[in-house]
Short mmCIF file of the C-alpha atoms (twelve columns), coordinates in Angstrom:
data_MODEL
# 
_entry.id   MODEL 
# 
loop_
_atom_site.group_PDB 
_atom_site.id 
_atom_site.type_symbol 
_atom_site.label_atom_id 
_atom_site.label_alt_id 
_atom_site.label_comp_id 
_atom_site.label_asym_id 
_atom_site.label_seq_id 
_atom_site.Cartn_x 
_atom_site.Cartn_y 
_atom_site.Cartn_z 
_atom_site.pdbx_PDB_model_num 
ATOM 1   C CA . MET A 1   -0.030  -0.030 -0.044  1 
ATOM 2   C CA . GLY A 2   2.470   2.576  1.102   1 
ATOM 3   C CA . SER A 3   3.916   4.174  4.138   1 
ATOM 4   C CA . GLU A 4   3.573   7.438  6.175   1 
ATOM 5   C CA . GLY A 5   6.516   9.782  5.923   1 
ATOM 6   C CA . GLY A 6   7.749   12.936 7.635   1 
ATOM 7   C CA . GLU A 7   7.666   16.374 6.334   1 
ATOM 8   C CA . LYS A 8   8.614   16.928 2.789   1 
ATOM 9   C CA . LYS A 9   10.084  19.971 0.927   1 
ATOM 10  C CA . ALA A 10  8.100   21.573 -1.946  1 
ATOM 11  C CA . LEU A 11  9.024   24.137 -4.521  1 
ATOM 12  C CA . GLY A 12  6.443   26.655 -5.887  1 
ATOM 13  C CA . TRP A 13  5.616   30.103 -6.840  1 
ATOM 14  C CA . ALA A 14  4.003   32.284 -4.220  1 
ATOM 15  C CA . ALA A 15  2.500   35.706 -3.729  1 
ATOM 16  C CA . ARG A 16  3.936   37.533 -0.678  1 
ATOM 17  C CA . ASP A 17  1.719   40.537 -0.406  1 
ATOM 18  C CA . PRO A 18  -1.408  42.114 -2.092  1 
ATOM 19  C CA . SER A 19  0.540   43.109 -5.117  1 
ATOM 20  C CA . GLY A 20  -0.114  39.614 -6.247  1 
ATOM 21  C CA . VAL A 21  3.233   39.228 -7.777  1 
ATOM 22  C CA . LEU A 22  4.406   35.607 -7.634  1 
ATOM 23  C CA . ALA A 23  8.021   34.479 -7.247  1 
ATOM 24  C CA . PRO A 24  9.802   31.245 -6.493  1 
ATOM 25  C CA . TYR A 25  9.297   29.886 -2.967  1 
ATOM 26  C CA . SER A 26  10.335  26.786 -1.122  1 
ATOM 27  C CA . TYR A 27  8.382   25.415 1.771   1 
ATOM 28  C CA . THR A 28  7.573   22.378 3.868   1 
ATOM 29  C CA . LEU A 29  4.455   20.235 3.211   1 
ATOM 30  C CA . ARG A 30  2.467   18.962 6.111   1 
ATOM 31  C CA . SER A 31  3.382   15.468 7.393   1 
ATOM 32  C CA . THR A 32  1.764   12.678 5.354   1 
ATOM 33  C CA . GLY A 33  -0.810  10.354 7.004   1 
ATOM 34  C CA . ALA A 34  -2.330  6.987  6.505   1 
ATOM 35  C CA . ASP A 35  -5.015  8.387  4.259   1 
ATOM 36  C CA . ASP A 36  -2.808  10.722 2.231   1 
ATOM 37  C CA . VAL A 37  -1.628  10.726 -1.307  1 
ATOM 38  C CA . TYR A 38  1.618   12.336 -2.253  1 
ATOM 39  C CA . ILE A 39  1.395   13.868 -5.687  1 
ATOM 40  C CA . LYS A 40  3.958   15.095 -8.192  1 
ATOM 41  C CA . VAL A 41  2.206   17.964 -9.993  1 
ATOM 42  C CA . ILE A 42  2.169   17.781 -13.823 1 
ATOM 43  C CA . CYS A 43  0.017   20.902 -14.549 1 
ATOM 44  C CA . CYS A 44  -2.425  23.315 -12.998 1 
ATOM 45  C CA . GLY A 45  -5.093  25.608 -14.449 1 
ATOM 46  C CA . ILE A 46  -5.429  29.263 -13.588 1 
ATOM 47  C CA . CYS A 47  -8.802  30.407 -12.239 1 
ATOM 48  C CA . HIS A 48  -10.139 34.037 -11.914 1 
ATOM 49  C CA . THR A 49  -10.566 33.331 -8.222  1 
ATOM 50  C CA . ASP A 50  -6.740  33.071 -7.928  1 
ATOM 51  C CA . ILE A 51  -6.574  36.768 -8.736  1 
ATOM 52  C CA . HIS A 52  -8.998  37.635 -5.925  1 
ATOM 53  C CA . GLN A 53  -6.869  35.527 -3.561  1 
ATOM 54  C CA . ILE A 54  -3.373  36.779 -4.384  1 
ATOM 55  C CA . LYS A 55  -4.487  40.403 -4.411  1 
ATOM 56  C CA . ASN A 56  -6.496  40.060 -1.136  1 
ATOM 57  C CA . ASP A 57  -9.668  41.318 -2.866  1 
ATOM 58  C CA . LEU A 58  -11.811 39.535 -0.299  1 
ATOM 59  C CA . GLY A 59  -9.697  40.726 2.686   1 
ATOM 60  C CA . MET A 60  -8.770  37.297 3.953   1 
ATOM 61  C CA . SER A 61  -5.502  36.401 2.165   1 
ATOM 62  C CA . ASN A 62  -2.531  35.011 4.011   1 
ATOM 63  C CA . TYR A 63  0.957   35.169 2.701   1 
ATOM 64  C CA . PRO A 64  3.127   33.616 1.417   1 
ATOM 65  C CA . MET A 65  0.468   31.999 -0.768  1 
ATOM 66  C CA . VAL A 66  1.049   29.428 -3.518  1 
ATOM 67  C CA . PRO A 67  -2.198  29.479 -5.503  1 
ATOM 68  C CA . GLY A 68  -3.677  26.909 -7.944  1 
ATOM 69  C CA . HIS A 69  -6.651  24.640 -7.451  1 
ATOM 70  C CA . GLU A 70  -6.979  22.885 -10.827 1 
ATOM 71  C CA . VAL A 71  -4.243  20.422 -10.234 1 
ATOM 72  C CA . VAL A 72  -3.313  17.290 -12.240 1 
ATOM 73  C CA . GLY A 73  -0.512  15.094 -11.137 1 
ATOM 74  C CA . GLU A 74  0.911   11.630 -10.740 1 
ATOM 75  C CA . VAL A 75  0.794   9.660  -7.488  1 
ATOM 76  C CA . VAL A 76  4.264   8.959  -6.253  1 
ATOM 77  C CA . GLU A 77  3.430   7.648  -2.736  1 
ATOM 78  C CA . VAL A 78  0.329   6.564  -0.821  1 
ATOM 79  C CA . GLY A 79  -0.398  6.015  2.879   1 
ATOM 80  C CA . SER A 80  -1.067  2.724  4.442   1 
ATOM 81  C CA . ASP A 81  -4.891  3.146  4.487   1 
ATOM 82  C CA . VAL A 82  -5.216  4.530  0.938   1 
ATOM 83  C CA . SER A 83  -7.373  2.192  -1.087  1 
ATOM 84  C CA . LYS A 84  -8.549  4.345  -4.049  1 
ATOM 85  C CA . PHE A 85  -5.216  5.123  -5.606  1 
ATOM 86  C CA . ALA A 86  -1.890  3.433  -6.421  1 
ATOM 87  C CA . VAL A 87  1.519   4.794  -7.329  1 
ATOM 88  C CA . GLY A 88  1.547   5.878  -11.026 1 
ATOM 89  C CA . ASP A 89  -2.134  6.894  -11.159 1 
ATOM 90  C CA . VAL A 90  -2.899  10.158 -12.767 1 
ATOM 91  C CA . VAL A 91  -5.162  12.199 -10.419 1 
ATOM 92  C CA . GLY A 92  -6.759  15.620 -9.888  1 
ATOM 93  C CA . VAL A 93  -7.178  17.919 -6.944  1 
ATOM 94  C CA . GLY A 94  -9.673  20.757 -6.903  1 
ATOM 95  C CA . VAL A 95  -10.745 23.596 -4.696  1 
ATOM 96  C CA . ILE A 96  -11.037 21.844 -1.362  1 
ATOM 97  C CA . VAL A 97  -8.875  19.422 0.543   1 
ATOM 98  C CA . GLY A 98  -10.747 18.958 3.738   1 
ATOM 99  C CA . CYS A 99  -14.098 18.965 5.548   1 
ATOM 100 C CA . CYS A 100 -15.574 18.047 8.911   1 
ATOM 101 C CA . GLY A 101 -17.079 14.769 7.610   1 
ATOM 102 C CA . SER A 102 -20.058 14.863 9.999   1 
ATOM 103 C CA . CYS A 103 -22.346 17.774 9.028   1 
ATOM 104 C CA . LYS A 104 -25.355 17.504 6.680   1 
ATOM 105 C CA . PRO A 105 -23.527 18.643 3.586   1 
ATOM 106 C CA . CYS A 106 -20.771 16.147 4.307   1 
ATOM 107 C CA . SER A 107 -23.120 13.260 4.945   1 
ATOM 108 C CA . SER A 108 -24.983 14.249 1.757   1 
ATOM 109 C CA . GLU A 109 -21.723 14.077 -0.417  1 
ATOM 110 C CA . LEU A 110 -21.827 17.840 -0.722  1 
ATOM 111 C CA . GLU A 111 -18.650 18.561 1.036   1 
ATOM 112 C CA . GLN A 112 -18.007 21.793 -0.744  1 
ATOM 113 C CA . TYR A 113 -20.801 23.333 1.442   1 
ATOM 114 C CA . CYS A 114 -19.277 22.238 4.679   1 
ATOM 115 C CA . ASN A 115 -18.696 25.284 6.955   1 
ATOM 116 C CA . LYS A 116 -15.386 23.748 8.105   1 
ATOM 117 C CA . ARG A 117 -14.160 23.088 4.471   1 
ATOM 118 C CA . ILE A 118 -10.462 23.381 3.992   1 
ATOM 119 C CA . TRP A 119 -9.345  25.238 0.836   1 
ATOM 120 C CA . SER A 120 -6.546  23.751 -1.263  1 
ATOM 121 C CA . TYR A 121 -4.593  27.007 -0.630  1 
ATOM 122 C CA . ASN A 122 -4.811  30.071 1.602   1 
ATOM 123 C CA . ASP A 123 -6.104  27.943 4.517   1 
ATOM 124 C CA . VAL A 124 -4.827  26.006 7.488   1 
ATOM 125 C CA . TYR A 125 -4.893  22.244 7.674   1 
ATOM 126 C CA . THR A 126 -5.993  20.311 10.743  1 
ATOM 127 C CA . ASP A 127 -2.375  19.977 11.866  1 
ATOM 128 C CA . GLY A 128 -1.940  23.804 11.860  1 
ATOM 129 C CA . LYS A 129 0.146   23.951 8.707   1 
ATOM 130 C CA . PRO A 130 -0.883  26.261 5.859   1 
ATOM 131 C CA . THR A 131 -2.302  24.712 2.740   1 
ATOM 132 C CA . GLN A 132 -0.542  25.555 -0.529  1 
ATOM 133 C CA . GLY A 133 -1.850  24.988 -4.034  1 
ATOM 134 C CA . GLY A 134 -0.825  23.543 -7.455  1 
ATOM 135 C CA . PHE A 135 1.689   25.981 -8.743  1 
ATOM 136 C CA . ALA A 136 4.317   23.816 -7.110  1 
ATOM 137 C CA . ASP A 137 6.093   20.626 -7.839  1 
ATOM 138 C CA . THR A 138 4.252   18.452 -5.156  1 
ATOM 139 C CA . MET A 139 1.216   18.347 -2.879  1 
ATOM 140 C CA . ILE A 140 0.024   16.023 -0.153  1 
ATOM 141 C CA . VAL A 141 -3.842  15.475 -0.148  1 
ATOM 142 C CA . ASN A 142 -6.228  13.229 1.712   1 
ATOM 143 C CA . GLN A 143 -7.530  10.541 -0.589  1 
ATOM 144 C CA . LYS A 144 -11.128 11.659 -0.181  1 
ATOM 145 C CA . PHE A 145 -10.328 14.840 -2.115  1 
ATOM 146 C CA . VAL A 146 -8.401  13.283 -4.911  1 
ATOM 147 C CA . VAL A 147 -10.038 11.948 -8.161  1 
ATOM 148 C CA . LYS A 148 -8.786  9.735  -10.898 1 
ATOM 149 C CA . ILE A 149 -8.261  11.306 -14.314 1 
ATOM 150 C CA . PRO A 150 -9.974  9.053  -16.926 1 
ATOM 151 C CA . GLU A 151 -7.495  6.977  -18.929 1 
ATOM 152 C CA . GLY A 152 -6.729  8.572  -22.272 1 
ATOM 153 C CA . MET A 153 -7.741  12.154 -21.210 1 
ATOM 154 C CA . ALA A 154 -4.997  14.676 -21.739 1 
ATOM 155 C CA . VAL A 155 -3.804  16.095 -18.472 1 
ATOM 156 C CA . GLU A 156 -3.897  19.668 -19.616 1 
ATOM 157 C CA . GLN A 157 -7.529  19.162 -20.813 1 
ATOM 158 C CA . ALA A 158 -8.502  17.589 -17.469 1 
ATOM 159 C CA . ALA A 159 -7.190  20.450 -15.314 1 
ATOM 160 C CA . PRO A 160 -9.895  23.060 -16.045 1 
ATOM 161 C CA . LEU A 161 -12.603 20.473 -15.456 1 
ATOM 162 C CA . LEU A 162 -11.596 20.305 -11.770 1 
ATOM 163 C CA . CYS A 163 -13.036 23.898 -11.183 1 
ATOM 164 C CA . ALA A 164 -14.508 25.436 -14.340 1 
ATOM 165 C CA . GLY A 165 -15.988 22.237 -15.652 1 
ATOM 166 C CA . VAL A 166 -17.586 21.068 -12.436 1 
ATOM 167 C CA . THR A 167 -18.793 24.532 -11.506 1 
ATOM 168 C CA . VAL A 168 -21.021 24.441 -14.560 1 
ATOM 169 C CA . TYR A 169 -21.976 20.774 -14.308 1 
ATOM 170 C CA . SER A 170 -23.023 20.906 -10.617 1 
ATOM 171 C CA . PRO A 171 -25.993 23.310 -10.893 1 
ATOM 172 C CA . LEU A 172 -27.246 21.754 -14.108 1 
ATOM 173 C CA . SER A 173 -27.385 18.453 -12.273 1 
ATOM 174 C CA . HIS A 174 -28.811 19.767 -9.056  1 
ATOM 175 C CA . PHE A 175 -31.566 21.870 -10.596 1 
ATOM 176 C CA . GLY A 176 -32.618 19.057 -12.971 1 
ATOM 177 C CA . LEU A 177 -31.411 20.870 -16.090 1 
ATOM 178 C CA . MET A 178 -29.769 18.064 -17.832 1 
ATOM 179 C CA . ALA A 179 -32.555 17.003 -20.180 1 
ATOM 180 C CA . SER A 180 -32.253 17.559 -23.837 1 
ATOM 181 C CA . GLY A 181 -34.203 20.399 -25.469 1 
ATOM 182 C CA . LEU A 182 -33.831 23.083 -22.770 1 
ATOM 183 C CA . LYS A 183 -32.883 26.639 -23.610 1 
ATOM 184 C CA . GLY A 184 -30.023 27.982 -21.624 1 
ATOM 185 C CA . GLY A 185 -28.031 31.198 -21.498 1 
ATOM 186 C CA . ILE A 186 -24.290 31.581 -20.641 1 
ATOM 187 C CA . LEU A 187 -23.478 35.006 -19.317 1 
ATOM 188 C CA . GLY A 188 -19.819 35.762 -19.715 1 
ATOM 189 C CA . LEU A 189 -17.545 33.831 -21.966 1 
ATOM 190 C CA . GLY A 190 -14.458 33.192 -19.986 1 
ATOM 191 C CA . GLY A 191 -12.998 30.076 -18.508 1 
ATOM 192 C CA . VAL A 192 -16.146 28.907 -16.849 1 
ATOM 193 C CA . GLY A 193 -18.379 30.255 -19.493 1 
ATOM 194 C CA . HIS A 194 -16.721 28.498 -22.328 1 
ATOM 195 C CA . MET A 195 -17.006 25.114 -20.592 1 
ATOM 196 C CA . GLY A 196 -20.664 26.032 -19.814 1 
ATOM 197 C CA . VAL A 197 -21.296 26.303 -23.544 1 
ATOM 198 C CA . LYS A 198 -19.618 22.964 -24.342 1 
ATOM 199 C CA . ILE A 199 -21.253 21.110 -21.548 1 
ATOM 200 C CA . ALA A 200 -24.736 22.438 -22.105 1 
ATOM 201 C CA . LYS A 201 -24.561 21.752 -25.925 1 
ATOM 202 C CA . ALA A 202 -23.333 18.182 -25.043 1 
ATOM 203 C CA . MET A 203 -26.536 17.734 -22.980 1 
ATOM 204 C CA . GLY A 204 -28.587 18.755 -26.077 1 
ATOM 205 C CA . HIS A 205 -29.498 22.290 -24.974 1 
ATOM 206 C CA . HIS A 206 -30.067 25.270 -27.251 1 
ATOM 207 C CA . VAL A 207 -27.398 27.683 -25.939 1 
ATOM 208 C CA . THR A 208 -27.281 31.421 -26.096 1 
ATOM 209 C CA . VAL A 209 -24.174 33.304 -25.189 1 
ATOM 210 C CA . ILE A 210 -24.796 36.715 -23.552 1 
ATOM 211 C CA . SER A 211 -21.802 38.980 -23.693 1 
ATOM 212 C CA . SER A 212 -20.936 42.700 -23.269 1 
ATOM 213 C CA . SER A 213 -19.611 43.053 -26.837 1 
ATOM 214 C CA . ASP A 214 -19.533 41.177 -30.136 1 
ATOM 215 C CA . LYS A 215 -15.827 40.468 -29.878 1 
ATOM 216 C CA . LYS A 216 -16.292 36.742 -29.062 1 
ATOM 217 C CA . LYS A 217 -19.345 36.144 -31.442 1 
ATOM 218 C CA . GLU A 218 -17.414 34.261 -34.130 1 
ATOM 219 C CA . GLU A 219 -15.642 32.099 -31.610 1 
ATOM 220 C CA . ALA A 220 -18.775 31.347 -29.570 1 
ATOM 221 C CA . MET A 221 -20.757 30.388 -32.630 1 
ATOM 222 C CA . GLN A 222 -18.168 28.722 -34.915 1 
ATOM 223 C CA . HIS A 223 -15.675 27.144 -32.402 1 
ATOM 224 C CA . LEU A 224 -17.667 26.547 -29.180 1 
ATOM 225 C CA . GLY A 225 -20.955 25.596 -30.938 1 
ATOM 226 C CA . ALA A 226 -23.357 28.175 -29.404 1 
ATOM 227 C CA . ASP A 227 -26.710 28.449 -31.111 1 
ATOM 228 C CA . ASP A 228 -27.170 32.252 -30.582 1 
ATOM 229 C CA . TYR A 229 -25.157 35.222 -29.455 1 
ATOM 230 C CA . VAL A 230 -26.582 38.367 -27.853 1 
ATOM 231 C CA . VAL A 231 -24.880 41.589 -26.917 1 
ATOM 232 C CA . SER A 232 -26.260 42.638 -23.542 1 
ATOM 233 C CA . SER A 233 -25.970 46.427 -24.298 1 
ATOM 234 C CA . ASP A 234 -28.260 46.060 -27.344 1 
ATOM 235 C CA . PRO A 235 -31.861 46.610 -26.124 1 
ATOM 236 C CA . ALA A 236 -33.445 45.111 -29.208 1 
ATOM 237 C CA . GLU A 237 -31.407 41.916 -28.907 1 
ATOM 238 C CA . MET A 238 -32.174 41.553 -25.186 1 
ATOM 239 C CA . GLN A 239 -35.865 42.025 -25.950 1 
ATOM 240 C CA . ARG A 240 -35.648 39.244 -28.347 1 
ATOM 241 C CA . LEU A 241 -34.629 36.963 -25.495 1 
ATOM 242 C CA . ALA A 242 -37.344 37.991 -23.197 1 
ATOM 243 C CA . ASP A 243 -39.190 35.129 -21.498 1 
ATOM 244 C CA . SER A 244 -37.334 32.523 -23.563 1 
ATOM 245 C CA . LEU A 245 -34.661 30.818 -21.423 1 
ATOM 246 C CA . ASP A 246 -34.985 28.017 -18.860 1 
ATOM 247 C CA . TYR A 247 -31.818 29.130 -17.062 1 
ATOM 248 C CA . ILE A 248 -28.902 31.493 -17.242 1 
ATOM 249 C CA . ILE A 249 -25.531 30.609 -15.853 1 
ATOM 250 C CA . ASP A 250 -24.078 33.870 -14.741 1 
ATOM 251 C CA . THR A 251 -20.188 33.738 -14.600 1 
ATOM 252 C CA . VAL A 252 -19.505 37.419 -14.497 1 
ATOM 253 C CA . PRO A 253 -17.060 38.074 -11.595 1 
ATOM 254 C CA . VAL A 254 -17.648 41.831 -11.389 1 
ATOM 255 C CA . PHE A 255 -20.661 43.991 -10.422 1 
ATOM 256 C CA . HIS A 256 -23.476 44.019 -13.028 1 
ATOM 257 C CA . PRO A 257 -27.199 44.598 -12.921 1 
ATOM 258 C CA . LEU A 258 -29.480 41.503 -12.705 1 
ATOM 259 C CA . GLU A 259 -32.679 42.888 -14.134 1 
ATOM 260 C CA . PRO A 260 -31.807 42.601 -17.790 1 
ATOM 261 C CA . TYR A 261 -31.132 38.881 -17.332 1 
ATOM 262 C CA . LEU A 262 -34.131 38.036 -15.105 1 
ATOM 263 C CA . ALA A 263 -36.225 39.388 -17.914 1 
ATOM 264 C CA . CYS A 264 -34.913 36.762 -20.276 1 
ATOM 265 C CA . LEU A 265 -36.130 33.882 -18.070 1 
ATOM 266 C CA . LYS A 266 -39.404 32.163 -18.712 1 
ATOM 267 C CA . LEU A 267 -41.707 30.968 -15.982 1 
ATOM 268 C CA . ASP A 268 -39.725 29.190 -13.222 1 
ATOM 269 C CA . GLY A 269 -36.526 30.148 -14.971 1 
ATOM 270 C CA . LYS A 270 -33.374 30.147 -12.886 1 
ATOM 271 C CA . LEU A 271 -30.535 32.704 -12.765 1 
ATOM 272 C CA . ILE A 272 -27.557 30.884 -11.262 1 
ATOM 273 C CA . LEU A 273 -24.831 33.106 -9.888  1 
ATOM 274 C CA . MET A 274 -21.222 31.815 -10.009 1 
ATOM 275 C CA . GLY A 275 -18.929 34.944 -10.034 1 
ATOM 276 C CA . VAL A 276 -17.185 35.940 -6.785  1 
ATOM 277 C CA . ILE A 277 -18.185 39.516 -6.386  1 
ATOM 278 C CA . ASN A 278 -17.397 41.720 -3.345  1 
ATOM 279 C CA . THR A 279 -20.011 44.423 -3.892  1 
ATOM 280 C CA . PRO A 280 -23.755 43.961 -3.458  1 
ATOM 281 C CA . LEU A 281 -26.002 43.119 -6.423  1 
ATOM 282 C CA . GLN A 282 -29.592 44.558 -6.740  1 
ATOM 283 C CA . PHE A 283 -32.803 43.721 -8.538  1 
ATOM 284 C CA . LEU A 284 -36.461 44.679 -8.585  1 
ATOM 285 C CA . THR A 285 -38.572 41.957 -6.971  1 
ATOM 286 C CA . PRO A 286 -41.460 42.116 -9.505  1 
ATOM 287 C CA . LEU A 287 -39.129 40.702 -12.099 1 
ATOM 288 C CA . VAL A 288 -38.829 37.587 -9.836  1 
ATOM 289 C CA . ILE A 289 -42.303 37.475 -8.342  1 
ATOM 290 C CA . LEU A 290 -44.244 37.742 -11.627 1 
ATOM 291 C CA . GLY A 291 -42.336 34.741 -13.155 1 
ATOM 292 C CA . ARG A 292 -41.709 32.633 -10.071 1 
ATOM 293 C CA . LYS A 293 -38.174 32.935 -11.064 1 
ATOM 294 C CA . VAL A 294 -35.319 31.908 -8.965  1 
ATOM 295 C CA . ILE A 295 -32.021 33.581 -8.229  1 
ATOM 296 C CA . SER A 296 -29.534 31.047 -6.886  1 
ATOM 297 C CA . GLY A 297 -25.882 30.532 -6.405  1 
ATOM 298 C CA . SER A 298 -23.751 27.480 -6.887  1 
ATOM 299 C CA . PHE A 299 -20.293 26.758 -5.641  1 
ATOM 300 C CA . ILE A 300 -17.912 24.458 -7.561  1 
ATOM 301 C CA . GLY A 301 -19.081 20.791 -7.162  1 
ATOM 302 C CA . SER A 302 -18.694 17.795 -4.901  1 
ATOM 303 C CA . ILE A 303 -16.054 15.120 -5.406  1 
ATOM 304 C CA . LYS A 304 -18.846 12.918 -6.714  1 
ATOM 305 C CA . GLU A 305 -19.821 15.506 -9.240  1 
ATOM 306 C CA . THR A 306 -16.151 16.084 -10.205 1 
ATOM 307 C CA . GLU A 307 -15.915 12.350 -11.034 1 
ATOM 308 C CA . GLU A 308 -19.158 12.656 -12.966 1 
ATOM 309 C CA . VAL A 309 -18.069 15.611 -15.042 1 
ATOM 310 C CA . LEU A 310 -14.777 13.972 -15.842 1 
ATOM 311 C CA . ALA A 311 -16.591 10.844 -17.094 1 
ATOM 312 C CA . PHE A 312 -19.152 12.986 -18.939 1 
ATOM 313 C CA . CYS A 313 -16.481 14.880 -20.873 1 
ATOM 314 C CA . LYS A 314 -14.566 11.710 -21.647 1 
ATOM 315 C CA . GLU A 315 -17.755 10.098 -22.975 1 
ATOM 316 C CA . LYS A 316 -18.750 13.107 -25.069 1 
ATOM 317 C CA . GLY A 317 -15.168 13.873 -26.140 1 
ATOM 318 C CA . LEU A 318 -15.306 17.347 -24.756 1 
ATOM 319 C CA . THR A 319 -12.068 19.459 -24.504 1 
ATOM 320 C CA . SER A 320 -11.221 22.682 -22.829 1 
ATOM 321 C CA . THR A 321 -9.924  25.522 -24.981 1 
ATOM 322 C CA . ILE A 322 -6.614  26.308 -23.319 1 
ATOM 323 C CA . GLU A 323 -3.345  28.170 -23.623 1 
ATOM 324 C CA . THR A 324 -0.386  26.414 -21.863 1 
ATOM 325 C CA . VAL A 325 2.235   28.495 -20.213 1 
ATOM 326 C CA . LYS A 326 5.448   27.790 -18.196 1 
ATOM 327 C CA . ILE A 327 5.526   28.680 -14.551 1 
ATOM 328 C CA . ASP A 328 7.894   31.688 -15.078 1 
ATOM 329 C CA . GLU A 329 5.123   33.174 -17.171 1 
ATOM 330 C CA . LEU A 330 2.626   33.125 -14.249 1 
ATOM 331 C CA . ASN A 331 2.652   36.845 -13.604 1 
ATOM 332 C CA . THR A 332 2.153   37.722 -17.183 1 
ATOM 333 C CA . ALA A 333 -0.664  35.105 -17.392 1 
ATOM 334 C CA . PHE A 334 -2.407  36.692 -14.372 1 
ATOM 335 C CA . GLU A 335 -2.106  40.189 -15.953 1 
ATOM 336 C CA . ARG A 336 -3.607  38.862 -19.141 1 
ATOM 337 C CA . LEU A 337 -6.390  37.022 -17.376 1 
ATOM 338 C CA . SER A 338 -7.374  40.271 -15.446 1 
ATOM 339 C CA . LYS A 339 -7.917  41.852 -18.884 1 
ATOM 340 C CA . ASN A 340 -9.775  38.731 -20.276 1 
ATOM 341 C CA . ASP A 341 -6.972  38.203 -22.650 1 
ATOM 342 C CA . VAL A 342 -7.141  34.434 -22.749 1 
ATOM 343 C CA . ARG A 343 -8.975  31.914 -24.848 1 
ATOM 344 C CA . TYR A 344 -10.217 30.476 -22.521 1 
ATOM 345 C CA . ARG A 345 -8.127  28.957 -19.705 1 
ATOM 346 C CA . PHE A 346 -4.512  29.162 -18.859 1 
ATOM 347 C CA . VAL A 347 -2.872  25.897 -17.916 1 
ATOM 348 C CA . VAL A 348 0.516   25.971 -16.375 1 
ATOM 349 C CA . ASP A 349 2.923   23.325 -17.491 1 
ATOM 350 C CA . VAL A 350 4.503   22.680 -14.098 1 
ATOM 351 C CA . ALA A 351 6.379   19.548 -14.846 1 
ATOM 352 C CA . GLY A 352 7.788   21.043 -17.982 1 
ATOM 353 C CA . SER A 353 9.009   24.187 -16.163 1 
ATOM 354 C CA . ASN A 354 12.421  24.821 -14.664 1 
ATOM 355 C CA . LEU A 355 10.790  24.983 -11.297 1 
ATOM 356 C CA . VAL A 356 13.558  23.376 -9.200  1 
ATOM 357 C CA . GLU A 357 16.351  25.335 -10.751 1 
ATOM 358 C CA . GLU A 358 14.465  28.600 -10.389 1 
ATOM 359 C CA . ALA A 359 13.108  28.084 -6.846  1 
ATOM 360 C CA . ALA A 360 15.984  26.364 -5.217  1 
ATOM 361 C CA . THR A 361 17.631  29.541 -3.981  1 
ATOM 362 C CA . THR A 362 14.453  30.904 -2.317  1 
ATOM 363 C CA . THR A 363 13.408  29.679 1.138   1 
ATOM 364 C CA . SER A 364 10.419  30.205 3.350   1 
# 
């Protein structure tokens, strides 16, 4: 099976203050345990939430911080009680790496809603050591929060599914929106939004992309397979959508009015919020009351749902649209992401970067 070990050294790229600038950083991983998996990181996707964290936009960042929560790697060691994985398996790690295990969400296999969840980075593990993310050479994770990557799925394609993919899949599953023939809207065409188009289309939905400009229309229609494209600032186009959609997945991570999108929903339609926004949103209640509409939120997905979305994408042959970068390009990638200058997800080639050579001279 494996053996427990002492503390291990890791090399990664960390932010040290709210400037968000990342630089090489060496640190000590928490001690491995009987249920732990020691993972050599192959690649890691970049999520917009990483920007909020490294820049302390939410006022709760702790430094030094190694971000990254779309991690794919190879198992190099397992604890004595690990039964799900073996050395050599290709696995994934997402947004959380711990939970209480006894609350209602945990007992319902919805551990992402546990009030005692432990984030994969910018958090503290049960032993008091800080958690650090996937822009590093290694991680140690409890087997409960590790998933197998389907055989034959490219690692760089799998990474965005561990956050962006499951974030879209989870509400569609929970709200019973997986049946063919539904009409859905995807608000915002970034990392999560582009996976929303692909997954909804694979479920047989008629998909409309709603965006602030027509810059991405050709890509949305021709490359991602969207059925319609509407510019939100065009009143005539928005009127055309009125009372027509079963749901809208709202991925926009900055302040925006909700009324224009509530008007697009039909009776019992659902506006599902996913963007992390640190300012209040407003809406007029008649837009909700007169259509029995629902404004809801959804947060990533469970481990079970992560396994489901990986299997779904493998079965349907879905791929993420990505741009691969080396780890020394992280700061440039974050700058570009903040300007929406990526189609549509950055994935860091950790294993192919000169991480050891670059980080070896920097210590915690």
